[in-house]
Short mmCIF file of C-alpha atoms in Angstrom, two decimals:
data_model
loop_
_atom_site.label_atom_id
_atom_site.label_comp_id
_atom_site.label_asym_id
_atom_site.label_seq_id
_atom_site.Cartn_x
_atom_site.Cartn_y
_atom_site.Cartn_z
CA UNK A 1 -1.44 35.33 -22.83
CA UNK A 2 -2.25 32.99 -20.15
CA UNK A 3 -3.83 29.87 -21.25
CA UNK A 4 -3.58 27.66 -18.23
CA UNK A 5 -4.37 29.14 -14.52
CA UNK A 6 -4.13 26.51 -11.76
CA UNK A 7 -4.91 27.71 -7.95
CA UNK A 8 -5.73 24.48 -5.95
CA UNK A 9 -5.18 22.61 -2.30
CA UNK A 10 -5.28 18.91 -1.79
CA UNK A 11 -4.58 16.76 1.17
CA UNK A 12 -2.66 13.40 0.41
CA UNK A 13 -1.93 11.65 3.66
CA UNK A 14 0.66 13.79 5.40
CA UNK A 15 1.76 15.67 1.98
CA UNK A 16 -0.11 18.95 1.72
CA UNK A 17 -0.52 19.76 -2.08
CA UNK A 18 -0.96 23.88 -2.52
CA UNK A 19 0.10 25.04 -5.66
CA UNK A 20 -0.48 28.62 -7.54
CA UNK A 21 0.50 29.56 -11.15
CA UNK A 22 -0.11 30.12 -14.55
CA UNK A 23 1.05 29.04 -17.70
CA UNK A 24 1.15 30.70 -21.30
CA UNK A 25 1.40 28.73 -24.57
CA UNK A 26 4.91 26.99 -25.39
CA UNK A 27 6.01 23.82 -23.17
CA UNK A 28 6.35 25.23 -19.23
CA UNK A 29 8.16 23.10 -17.05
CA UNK A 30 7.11 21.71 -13.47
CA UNK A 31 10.59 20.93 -12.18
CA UNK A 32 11.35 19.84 -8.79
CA UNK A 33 12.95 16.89 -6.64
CA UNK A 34 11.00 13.48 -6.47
CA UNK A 35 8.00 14.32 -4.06
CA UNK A 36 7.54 17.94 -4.45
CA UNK A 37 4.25 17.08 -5.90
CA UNK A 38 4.37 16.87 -9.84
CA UNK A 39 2.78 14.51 -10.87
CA UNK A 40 -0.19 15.66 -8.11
CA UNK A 41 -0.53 18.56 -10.11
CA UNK A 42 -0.44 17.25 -13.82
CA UNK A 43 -3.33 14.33 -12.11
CA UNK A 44 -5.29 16.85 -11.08
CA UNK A 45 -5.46 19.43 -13.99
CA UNK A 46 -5.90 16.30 -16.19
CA UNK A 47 -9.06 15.77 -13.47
CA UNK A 48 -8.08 12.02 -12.41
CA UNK A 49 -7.51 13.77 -8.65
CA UNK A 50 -10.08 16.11 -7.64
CA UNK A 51 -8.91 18.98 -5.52
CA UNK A 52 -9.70 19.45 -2.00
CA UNK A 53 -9.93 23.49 -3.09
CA UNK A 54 -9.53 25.68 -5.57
CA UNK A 55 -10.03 26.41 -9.05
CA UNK A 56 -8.41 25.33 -12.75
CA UNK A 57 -8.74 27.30 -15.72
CA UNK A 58 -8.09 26.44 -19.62
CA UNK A 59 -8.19 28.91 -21.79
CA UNK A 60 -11.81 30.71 -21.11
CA UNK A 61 -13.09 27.45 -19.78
CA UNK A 62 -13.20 26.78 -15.56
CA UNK A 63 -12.31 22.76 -15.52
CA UNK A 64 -12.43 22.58 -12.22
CA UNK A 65 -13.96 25.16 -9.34
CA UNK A 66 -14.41 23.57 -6.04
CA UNK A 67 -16.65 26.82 -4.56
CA UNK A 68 -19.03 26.91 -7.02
CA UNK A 69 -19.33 22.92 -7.34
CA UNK A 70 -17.88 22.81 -11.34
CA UNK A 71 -15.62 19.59 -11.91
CA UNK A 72 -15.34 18.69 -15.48
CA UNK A 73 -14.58 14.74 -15.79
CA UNK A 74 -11.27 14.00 -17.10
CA UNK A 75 -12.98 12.64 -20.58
CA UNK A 76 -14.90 15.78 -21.45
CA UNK A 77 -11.62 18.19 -20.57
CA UNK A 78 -9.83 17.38 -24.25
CA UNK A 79 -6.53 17.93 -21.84
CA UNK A 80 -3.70 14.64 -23.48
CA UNK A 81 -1.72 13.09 -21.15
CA UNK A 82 1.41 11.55 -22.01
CA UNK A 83 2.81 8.90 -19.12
CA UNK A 84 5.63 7.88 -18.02
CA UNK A 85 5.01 4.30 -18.79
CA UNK A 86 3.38 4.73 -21.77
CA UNK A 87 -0.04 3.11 -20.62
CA UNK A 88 -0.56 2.09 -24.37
CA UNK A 89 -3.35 -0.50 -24.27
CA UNK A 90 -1.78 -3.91 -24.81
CA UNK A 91 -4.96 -5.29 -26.09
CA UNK A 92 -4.78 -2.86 -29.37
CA UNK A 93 -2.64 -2.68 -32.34
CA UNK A 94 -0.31 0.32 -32.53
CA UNK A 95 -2.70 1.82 -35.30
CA UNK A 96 -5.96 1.28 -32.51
CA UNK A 97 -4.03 2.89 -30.07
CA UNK A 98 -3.56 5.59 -31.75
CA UNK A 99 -7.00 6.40 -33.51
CA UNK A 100 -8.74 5.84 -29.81
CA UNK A 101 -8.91 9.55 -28.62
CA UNK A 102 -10.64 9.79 -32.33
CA UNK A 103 -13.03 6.83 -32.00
CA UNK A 104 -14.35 7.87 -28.94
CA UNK A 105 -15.32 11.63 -29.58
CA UNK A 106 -17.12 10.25 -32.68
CA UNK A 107 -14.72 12.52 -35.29
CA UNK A 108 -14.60 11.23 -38.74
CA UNK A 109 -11.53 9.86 -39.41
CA UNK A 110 -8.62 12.22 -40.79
CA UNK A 111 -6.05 10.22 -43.04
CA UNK A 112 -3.87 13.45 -43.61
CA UNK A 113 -3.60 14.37 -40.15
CA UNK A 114 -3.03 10.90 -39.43
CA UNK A 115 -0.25 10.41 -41.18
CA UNK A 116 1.26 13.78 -40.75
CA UNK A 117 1.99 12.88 -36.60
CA UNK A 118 2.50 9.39 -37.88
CA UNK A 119 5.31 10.57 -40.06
CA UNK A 120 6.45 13.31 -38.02
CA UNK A 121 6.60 10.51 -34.54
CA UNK A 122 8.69 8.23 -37.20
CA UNK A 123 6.10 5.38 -35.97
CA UNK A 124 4.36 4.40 -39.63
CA UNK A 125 6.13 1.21 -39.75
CA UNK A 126 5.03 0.34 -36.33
CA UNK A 127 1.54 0.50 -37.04
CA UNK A 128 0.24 -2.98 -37.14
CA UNK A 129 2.22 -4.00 -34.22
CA UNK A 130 1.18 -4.71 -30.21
CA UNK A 131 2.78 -2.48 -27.93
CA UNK A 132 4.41 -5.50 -25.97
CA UNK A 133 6.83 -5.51 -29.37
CA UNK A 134 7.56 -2.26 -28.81
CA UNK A 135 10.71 -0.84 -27.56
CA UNK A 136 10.69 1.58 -24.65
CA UNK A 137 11.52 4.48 -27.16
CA UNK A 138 8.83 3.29 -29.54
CA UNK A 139 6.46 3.35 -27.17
CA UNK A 140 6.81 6.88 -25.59
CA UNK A 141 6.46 8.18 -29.49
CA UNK A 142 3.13 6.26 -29.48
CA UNK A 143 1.75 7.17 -26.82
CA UNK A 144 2.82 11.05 -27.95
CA UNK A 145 1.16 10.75 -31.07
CA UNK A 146 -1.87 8.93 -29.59
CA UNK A 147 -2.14 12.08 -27.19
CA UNK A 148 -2.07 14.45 -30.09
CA UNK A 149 -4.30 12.60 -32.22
CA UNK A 150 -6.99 12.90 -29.89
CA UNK A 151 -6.99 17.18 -30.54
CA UNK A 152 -6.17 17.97 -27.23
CA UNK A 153 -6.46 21.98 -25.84
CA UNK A 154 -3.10 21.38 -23.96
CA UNK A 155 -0.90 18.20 -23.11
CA UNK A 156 0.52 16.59 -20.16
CA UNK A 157 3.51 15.40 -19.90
CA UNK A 158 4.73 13.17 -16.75
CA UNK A 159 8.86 12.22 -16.85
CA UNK A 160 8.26 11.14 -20.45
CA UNK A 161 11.63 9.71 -21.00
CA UNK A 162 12.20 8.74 -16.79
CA UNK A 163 11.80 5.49 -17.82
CA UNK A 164 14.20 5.13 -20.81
CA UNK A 165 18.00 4.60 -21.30
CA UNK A 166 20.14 7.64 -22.22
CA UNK A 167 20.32 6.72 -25.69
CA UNK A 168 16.41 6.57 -26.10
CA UNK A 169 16.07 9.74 -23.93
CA UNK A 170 18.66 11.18 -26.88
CA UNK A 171 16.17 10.00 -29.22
CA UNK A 172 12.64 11.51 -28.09
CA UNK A 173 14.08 14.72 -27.37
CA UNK A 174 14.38 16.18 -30.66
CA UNK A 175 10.20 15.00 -30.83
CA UNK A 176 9.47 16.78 -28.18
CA UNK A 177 10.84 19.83 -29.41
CA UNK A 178 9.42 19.41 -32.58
CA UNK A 179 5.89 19.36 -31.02
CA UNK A 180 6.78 22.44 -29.06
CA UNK A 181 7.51 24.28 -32.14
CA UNK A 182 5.01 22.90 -34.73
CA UNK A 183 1.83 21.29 -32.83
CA UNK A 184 0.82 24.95 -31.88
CA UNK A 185 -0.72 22.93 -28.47
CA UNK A 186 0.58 24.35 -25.05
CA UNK A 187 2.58 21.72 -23.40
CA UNK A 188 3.25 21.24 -19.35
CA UNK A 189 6.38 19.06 -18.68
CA UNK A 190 6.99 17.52 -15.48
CA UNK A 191 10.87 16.47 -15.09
CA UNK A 192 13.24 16.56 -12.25
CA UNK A 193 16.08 16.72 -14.96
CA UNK A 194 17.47 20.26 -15.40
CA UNK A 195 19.69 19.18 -18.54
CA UNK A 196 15.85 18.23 -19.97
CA UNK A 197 13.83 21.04 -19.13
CA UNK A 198 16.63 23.17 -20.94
CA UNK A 199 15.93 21.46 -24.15
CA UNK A 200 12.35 21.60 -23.62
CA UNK A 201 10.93 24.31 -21.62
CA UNK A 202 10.21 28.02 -22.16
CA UNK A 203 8.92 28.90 -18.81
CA UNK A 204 9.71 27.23 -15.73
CA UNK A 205 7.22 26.42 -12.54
CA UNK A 206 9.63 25.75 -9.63
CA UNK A 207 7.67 22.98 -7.01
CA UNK A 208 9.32 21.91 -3.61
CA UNK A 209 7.61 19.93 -1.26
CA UNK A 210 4.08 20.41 -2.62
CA UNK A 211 4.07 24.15 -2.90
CA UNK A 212 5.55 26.76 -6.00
CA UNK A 213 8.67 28.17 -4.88
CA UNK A 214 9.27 30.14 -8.08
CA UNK A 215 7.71 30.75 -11.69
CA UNK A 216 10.03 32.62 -14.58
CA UNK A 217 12.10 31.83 -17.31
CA UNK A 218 14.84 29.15 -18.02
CA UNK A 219 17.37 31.86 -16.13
CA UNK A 220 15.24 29.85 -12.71
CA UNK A 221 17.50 26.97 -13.49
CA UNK A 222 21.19 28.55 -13.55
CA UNK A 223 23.41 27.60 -11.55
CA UNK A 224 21.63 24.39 -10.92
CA UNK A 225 23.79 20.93 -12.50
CA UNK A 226 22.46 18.97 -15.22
CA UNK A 227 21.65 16.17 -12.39
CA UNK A 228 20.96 17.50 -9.46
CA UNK A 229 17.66 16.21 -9.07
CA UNK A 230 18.46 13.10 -11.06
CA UNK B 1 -21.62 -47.51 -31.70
CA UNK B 2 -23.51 -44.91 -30.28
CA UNK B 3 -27.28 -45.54 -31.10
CA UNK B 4 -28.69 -43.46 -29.27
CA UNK B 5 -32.92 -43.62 -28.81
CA UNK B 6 -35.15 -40.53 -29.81
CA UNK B 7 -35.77 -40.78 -25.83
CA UNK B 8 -32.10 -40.32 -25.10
CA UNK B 9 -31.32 -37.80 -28.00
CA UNK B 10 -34.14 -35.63 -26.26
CA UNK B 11 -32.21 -35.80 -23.08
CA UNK B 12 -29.31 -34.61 -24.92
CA UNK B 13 -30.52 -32.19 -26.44
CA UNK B 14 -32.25 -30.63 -23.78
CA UNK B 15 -28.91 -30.57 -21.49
CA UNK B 16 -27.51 -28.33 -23.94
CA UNK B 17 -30.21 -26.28 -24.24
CA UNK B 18 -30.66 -26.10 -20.40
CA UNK B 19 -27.18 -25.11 -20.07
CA UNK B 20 -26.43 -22.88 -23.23
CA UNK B 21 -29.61 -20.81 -22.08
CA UNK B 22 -28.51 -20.80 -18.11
CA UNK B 23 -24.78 -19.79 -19.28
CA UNK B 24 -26.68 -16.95 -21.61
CA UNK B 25 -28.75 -15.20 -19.04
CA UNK B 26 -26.26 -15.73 -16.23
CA UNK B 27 -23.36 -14.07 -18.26
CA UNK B 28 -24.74 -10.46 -17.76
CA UNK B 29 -25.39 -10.93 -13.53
CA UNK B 30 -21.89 -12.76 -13.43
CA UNK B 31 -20.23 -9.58 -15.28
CA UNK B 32 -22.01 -7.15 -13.27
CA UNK B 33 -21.49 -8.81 -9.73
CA UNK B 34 -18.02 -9.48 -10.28
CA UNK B 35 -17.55 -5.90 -11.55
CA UNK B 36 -19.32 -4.55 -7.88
CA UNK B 37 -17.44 -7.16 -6.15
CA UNK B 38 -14.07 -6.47 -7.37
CA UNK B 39 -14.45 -2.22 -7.55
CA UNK B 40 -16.89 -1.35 -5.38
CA UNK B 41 -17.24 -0.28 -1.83
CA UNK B 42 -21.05 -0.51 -0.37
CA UNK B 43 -23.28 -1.44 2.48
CA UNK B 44 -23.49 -4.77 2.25
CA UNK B 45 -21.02 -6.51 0.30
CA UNK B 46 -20.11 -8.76 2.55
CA UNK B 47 -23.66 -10.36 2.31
CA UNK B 48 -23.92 -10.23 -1.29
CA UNK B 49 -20.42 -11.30 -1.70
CA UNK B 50 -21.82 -14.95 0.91
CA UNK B 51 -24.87 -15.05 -1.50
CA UNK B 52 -22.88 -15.48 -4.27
CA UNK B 53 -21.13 -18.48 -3.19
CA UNK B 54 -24.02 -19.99 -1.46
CA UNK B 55 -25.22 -22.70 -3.86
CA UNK B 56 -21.41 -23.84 -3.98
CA UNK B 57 -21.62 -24.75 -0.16
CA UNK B 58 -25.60 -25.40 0.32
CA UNK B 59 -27.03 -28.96 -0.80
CA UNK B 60 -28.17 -28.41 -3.85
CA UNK B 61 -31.52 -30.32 -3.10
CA UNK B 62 -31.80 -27.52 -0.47
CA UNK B 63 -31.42 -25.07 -3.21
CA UNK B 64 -33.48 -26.33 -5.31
CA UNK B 65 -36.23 -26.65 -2.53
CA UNK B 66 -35.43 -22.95 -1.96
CA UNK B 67 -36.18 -22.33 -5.66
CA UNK B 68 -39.62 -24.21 -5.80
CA UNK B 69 -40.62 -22.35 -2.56
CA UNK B 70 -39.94 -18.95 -4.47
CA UNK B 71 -40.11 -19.64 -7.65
CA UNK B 72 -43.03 -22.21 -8.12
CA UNK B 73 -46.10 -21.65 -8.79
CA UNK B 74 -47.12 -20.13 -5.57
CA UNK B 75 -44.12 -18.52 -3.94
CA UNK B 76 -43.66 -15.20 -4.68
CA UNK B 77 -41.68 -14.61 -7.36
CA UNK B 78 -43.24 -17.62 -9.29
CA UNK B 79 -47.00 -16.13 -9.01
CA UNK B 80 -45.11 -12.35 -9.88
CA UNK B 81 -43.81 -13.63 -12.64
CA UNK B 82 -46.70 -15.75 -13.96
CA UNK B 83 -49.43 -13.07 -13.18
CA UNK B 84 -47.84 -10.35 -14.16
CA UNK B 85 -45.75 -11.67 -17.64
CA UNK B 86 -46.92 -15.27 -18.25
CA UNK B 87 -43.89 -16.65 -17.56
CA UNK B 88 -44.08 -20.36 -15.64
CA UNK B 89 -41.07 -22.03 -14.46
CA UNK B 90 -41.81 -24.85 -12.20
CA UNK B 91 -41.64 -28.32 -13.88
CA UNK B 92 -40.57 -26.30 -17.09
CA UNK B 93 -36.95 -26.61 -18.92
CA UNK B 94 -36.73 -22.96 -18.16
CA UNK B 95 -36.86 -23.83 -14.40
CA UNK B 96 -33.90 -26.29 -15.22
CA UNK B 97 -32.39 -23.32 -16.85
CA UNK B 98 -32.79 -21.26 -13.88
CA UNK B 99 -31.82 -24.02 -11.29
CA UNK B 100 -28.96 -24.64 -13.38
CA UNK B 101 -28.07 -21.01 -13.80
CA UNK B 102 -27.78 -20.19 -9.58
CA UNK B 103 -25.69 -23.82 -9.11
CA UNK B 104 -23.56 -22.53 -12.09
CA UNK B 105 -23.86 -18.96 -10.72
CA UNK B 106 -20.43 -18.50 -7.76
CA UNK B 107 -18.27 -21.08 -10.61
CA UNK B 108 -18.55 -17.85 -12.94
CA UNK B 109 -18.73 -14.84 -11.11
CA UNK B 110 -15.04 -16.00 -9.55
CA UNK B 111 -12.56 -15.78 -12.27
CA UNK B 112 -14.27 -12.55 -13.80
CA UNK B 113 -13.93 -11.36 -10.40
CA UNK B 114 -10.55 -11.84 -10.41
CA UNK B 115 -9.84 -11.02 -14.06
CA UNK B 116 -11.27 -7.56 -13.16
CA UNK B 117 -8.90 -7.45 -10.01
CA UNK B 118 -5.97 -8.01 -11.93
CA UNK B 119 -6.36 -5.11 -14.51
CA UNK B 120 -4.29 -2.25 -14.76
CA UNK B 121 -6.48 1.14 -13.42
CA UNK B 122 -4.36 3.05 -14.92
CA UNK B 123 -5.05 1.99 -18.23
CA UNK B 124 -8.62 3.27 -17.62
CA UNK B 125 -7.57 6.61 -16.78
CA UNK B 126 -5.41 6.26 -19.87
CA UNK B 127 -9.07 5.72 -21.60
CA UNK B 128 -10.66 8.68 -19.53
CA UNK B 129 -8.04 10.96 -20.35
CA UNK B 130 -8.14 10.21 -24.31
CA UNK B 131 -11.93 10.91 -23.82
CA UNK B 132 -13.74 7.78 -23.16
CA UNK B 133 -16.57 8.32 -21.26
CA UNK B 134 -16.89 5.66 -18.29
CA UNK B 135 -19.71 3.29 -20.23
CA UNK B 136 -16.92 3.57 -22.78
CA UNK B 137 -13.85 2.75 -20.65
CA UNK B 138 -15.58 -0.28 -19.63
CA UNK B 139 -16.54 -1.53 -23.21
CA UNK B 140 -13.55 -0.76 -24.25
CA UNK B 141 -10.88 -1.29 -22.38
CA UNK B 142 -12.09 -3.28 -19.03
CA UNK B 143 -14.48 -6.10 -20.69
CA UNK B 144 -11.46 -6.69 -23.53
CA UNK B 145 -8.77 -6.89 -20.60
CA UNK B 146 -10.91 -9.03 -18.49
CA UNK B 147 -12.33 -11.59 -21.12
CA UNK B 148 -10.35 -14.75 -20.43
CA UNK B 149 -11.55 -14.41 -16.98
CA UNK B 150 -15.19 -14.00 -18.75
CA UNK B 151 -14.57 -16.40 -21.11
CA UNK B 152 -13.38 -19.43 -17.79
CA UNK B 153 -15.92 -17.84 -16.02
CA UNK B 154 -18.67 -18.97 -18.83
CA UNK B 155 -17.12 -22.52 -19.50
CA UNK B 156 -17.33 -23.78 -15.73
CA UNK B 157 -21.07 -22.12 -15.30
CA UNK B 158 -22.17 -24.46 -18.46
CA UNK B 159 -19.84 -27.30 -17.36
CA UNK B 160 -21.87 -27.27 -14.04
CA UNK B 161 -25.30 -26.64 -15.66
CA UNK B 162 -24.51 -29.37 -17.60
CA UNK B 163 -23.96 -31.69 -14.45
CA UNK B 164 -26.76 -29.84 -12.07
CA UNK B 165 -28.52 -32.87 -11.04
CA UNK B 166 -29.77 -32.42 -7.30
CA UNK B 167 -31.21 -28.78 -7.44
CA UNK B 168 -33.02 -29.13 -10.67
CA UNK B 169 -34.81 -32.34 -9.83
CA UNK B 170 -35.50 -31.20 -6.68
CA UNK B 171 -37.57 -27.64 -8.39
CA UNK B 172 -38.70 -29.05 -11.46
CA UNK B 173 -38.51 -32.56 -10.85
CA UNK B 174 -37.38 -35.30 -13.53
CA UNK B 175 -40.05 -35.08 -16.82
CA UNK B 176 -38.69 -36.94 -19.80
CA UNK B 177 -38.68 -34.45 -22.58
CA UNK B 178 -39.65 -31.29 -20.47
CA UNK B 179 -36.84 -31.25 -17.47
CA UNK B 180 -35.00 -34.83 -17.64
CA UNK B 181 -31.08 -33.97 -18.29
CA UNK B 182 -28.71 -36.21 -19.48
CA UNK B 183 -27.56 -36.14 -15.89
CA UNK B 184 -31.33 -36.84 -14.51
CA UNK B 185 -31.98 -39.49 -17.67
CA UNK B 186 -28.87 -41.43 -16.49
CA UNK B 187 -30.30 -41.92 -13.25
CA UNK B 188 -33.29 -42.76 -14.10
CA UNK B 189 -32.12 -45.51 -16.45
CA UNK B 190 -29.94 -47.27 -13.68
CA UNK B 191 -33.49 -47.75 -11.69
CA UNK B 192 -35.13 -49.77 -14.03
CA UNK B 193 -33.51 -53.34 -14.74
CA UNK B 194 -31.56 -53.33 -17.92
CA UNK B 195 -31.22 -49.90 -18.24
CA UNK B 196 -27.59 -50.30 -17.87
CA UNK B 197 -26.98 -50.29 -21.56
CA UNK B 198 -28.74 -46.90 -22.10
CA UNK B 199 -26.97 -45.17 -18.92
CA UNK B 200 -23.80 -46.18 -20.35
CA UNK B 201 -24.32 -44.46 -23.76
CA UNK B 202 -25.15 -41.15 -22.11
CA UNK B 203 -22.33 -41.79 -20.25
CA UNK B 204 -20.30 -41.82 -23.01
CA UNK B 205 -22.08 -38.67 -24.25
CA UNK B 206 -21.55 -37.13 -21.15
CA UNK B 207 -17.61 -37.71 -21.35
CA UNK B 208 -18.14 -36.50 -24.91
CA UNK B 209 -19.27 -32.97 -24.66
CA UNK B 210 -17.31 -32.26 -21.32
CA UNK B 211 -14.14 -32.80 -23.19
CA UNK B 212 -15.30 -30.98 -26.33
CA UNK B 213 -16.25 -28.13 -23.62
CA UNK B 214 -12.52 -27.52 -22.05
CA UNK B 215 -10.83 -27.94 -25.35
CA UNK B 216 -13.24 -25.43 -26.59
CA UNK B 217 -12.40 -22.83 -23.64
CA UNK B 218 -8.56 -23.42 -23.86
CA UNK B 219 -8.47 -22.57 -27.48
CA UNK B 220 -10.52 -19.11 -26.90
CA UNK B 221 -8.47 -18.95 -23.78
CA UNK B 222 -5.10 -19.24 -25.83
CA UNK B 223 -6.85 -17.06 -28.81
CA UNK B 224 -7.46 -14.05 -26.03
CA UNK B 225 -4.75 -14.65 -23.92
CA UNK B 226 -2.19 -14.65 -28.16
CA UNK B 227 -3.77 -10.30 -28.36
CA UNK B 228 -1.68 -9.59 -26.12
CA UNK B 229 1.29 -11.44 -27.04
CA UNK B 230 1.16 -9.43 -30.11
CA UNK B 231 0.89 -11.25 -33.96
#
């Protein structure tokens, strides 16, 4: 079933975003060299870019549809987006961070389900610290769990672990794979990492130089190395 | 040491007040101006932006003539305000209030300006994202980031309105118990002989509260600037 269709042009400068595909439920993979437009497309289904044209679909709801003047703002699209820095806010404890998706829909507050992604993130001692404390590990897991606390209808995922040694990478992977299999919310993961996507990804979205080049399974990756894009 | 008169304890008294209720109202206008100023784009900036920082540059008697000519009685705004809503602000401590909020006015809108500059945007579309609508985003994540700009911003408006001498006695003149500042009072006292003794214990007072004033806005300064830090 398709849950996620994305159709949409946008001019950047000199780069020429024009992307086409669609995306069922499990974690599908936008996976390309640096500059083939990513994170362009993650920004824009999240609706902090707005298309030049085009149209965005989520499940039976049209985000985004430039021809007949529909643009959902990012806050009322329930899409979570996972960074690659984190963007935790540094002014919050961990615990704040984590219940602001809640706090600001107005949802009573869920203690189970709290501590359900709290336990299952490994982050309930971390609670009543500020993210500067945080390692870079520590802080990707946060910002996961903040993203799925807030009930989102799909989440975004931009080079999650770019930014972290090889041993932390080693130790959000198994997360991530975890939320594939039990959060039940479709994931889109942008990497440039083939050896990643592997673990991850069930479908893969091919992007070079702003447009999709190919759309399939995890077979779209053989034959390329583990780095190649790295 | 400090025996202060009832006359002189008035004049104290009404400093604060001047400049407690000139901080109060100008807060909101410094917040929103430096918010257009540092993230907005619009016909005119440039003039608004020169407006701003006028009183810092004018002569503040020529601001405060400015003020009586639009705010007294008869100018414009003055005979608005006082047909319309009763309100009267020539030769009243609320005139000081006003005088003292402009003067204090470009000394506050600065660091919030800047404090505003300086924050991470993508923190706010972090808050958009999570569902924070943009009312929401700035309550919650810009004004928090931004207060120890707010927070200097504040302290030097009420350090000036506390000092605003020239453009307050030049709109609502120098009326013991109605408009006459510790600032004004002082003055006054070293024109009369043998006032010297009376000048030099507001003097003292004056030292007094400016000092109390910056320790007061580096300890909320260090307590806002320690949230970050973590515990």
């Amino acid at each position: 079933m398709i849950v996620l269709a994305v159709a949409v042009e946008k001019q950047l400068g000199t780069f020429m975003l024009a992307a086409r595909f669609e995306a069922a439920g499990g974690a599908t993979a936008l996976f390309g060299p640096s500059g083939a437009g990513k994170t362009t497309v993650v920004n824009v289904i999240a609706g902090l870019l707005t298309p030049d044209r085009g149209s965005i679909a989520l499940d039976d709801t049209v985000l985004f549809d430039a021809a007949a003047g529909i643009n959902v703002p990012p806050h009322r699209r329930r899409i979570g987006y996972v960074f690659q820095e984190g963007r935790l806010f540094p002014h919050l404890s961990v615990r704040q961070n984590l219940d602001y998706g809640r706090r600001m829909s107005g949802r009573p507050h869920d203690v189970k389900e709290f501590e359900r992604i709290a336990t299952m993130l490994d982050i309930g001692r971390l609670l009543d610290r500020r993210p500067r404390l945080l390692s870079g590990g520590e802080r990707q897991r946060v910002a996961i769990g903040r993203a799925l606390l807030m009930h989102p209808r799909l989440l975004l995922f931009d080079e999650p672990l770019a930014s972290l040694d090889a041993g932390h990478k080693r130790e959000i992977l198994p997360y991530l794979v975890r939320l594939r299999d039990e959060a039940g919310v479709p994931m889109v993961y942008v990497s440039h990492t083939a050896a990643e996507v592997r673990r991850i990804a069930t479908d893969v979205v091919r992007l070079d130089d702003g447009r999709v080049v190919a759309c399939g399974g995890l077979d779209l990756l053989n034959g390329i190395d583990a780095e190649t894009f790295g | 040491m400090l025996d202060l008169s009832p006359a002189e304890w008035t004049a104290v008294e009404l400093s604060l007040r001047i400049a407690l209720v000139a901080t109060a109202f100008a807060l909101p206008f410094g917040i929103a101006v430096g918010w257009l100023l540092a993230r907005k784009q619009f016909w005119g900036k440039t003039l608004l932006d020169g407006l701003v920082y006028l009183p810092l540059v004018l002569p503040p008697v020529v601001t405060g003539y400015l003020l009586l000519i639009s705010f007294g009685r008869k100018g414009p705004i003055g005979a608005f305000l006082a047909d319309h809503f009763g309100i009267v602000l020539s030769f009243r401590w609320t005139g000081a209030a006003l005088s003292c909020g402009v003067m204090g006015f470009p000394l506050m809108v600065r660091p919030i300006r800047l404090a505003l500059e300086a924050i991470d945007r993508r923190l706010e579309d972090a808050a958009g994202t999570l569902g924070a609508s943009p009312l929401l985003v700035f309550l919650t994540v810009t004004l928090p980031l931004a207060l120890p700009g707010v927070i200097a911003g504040a302290v030097l408006c009420f350090a000036r309105a506390l000092g605003e001498f020239g453009a307050t006695i030049t709109f609502v003149s120098n009326i013991p118990g109605e408009t006459q500042t510790i600032s004004a009072a002082i003055y006054t006292f070293l024109q009369i002989p043998g006032g010297e003794a009376a000048a030099g214990r507001l003097v003292l007072v004056a030292l007094a509260i400016a000092l109390a004033a910056l320790i007061a806005s580096e300890w909320f300064a260090r307590r806002a600037g320690m949230r970050f830090q973590g515990e």
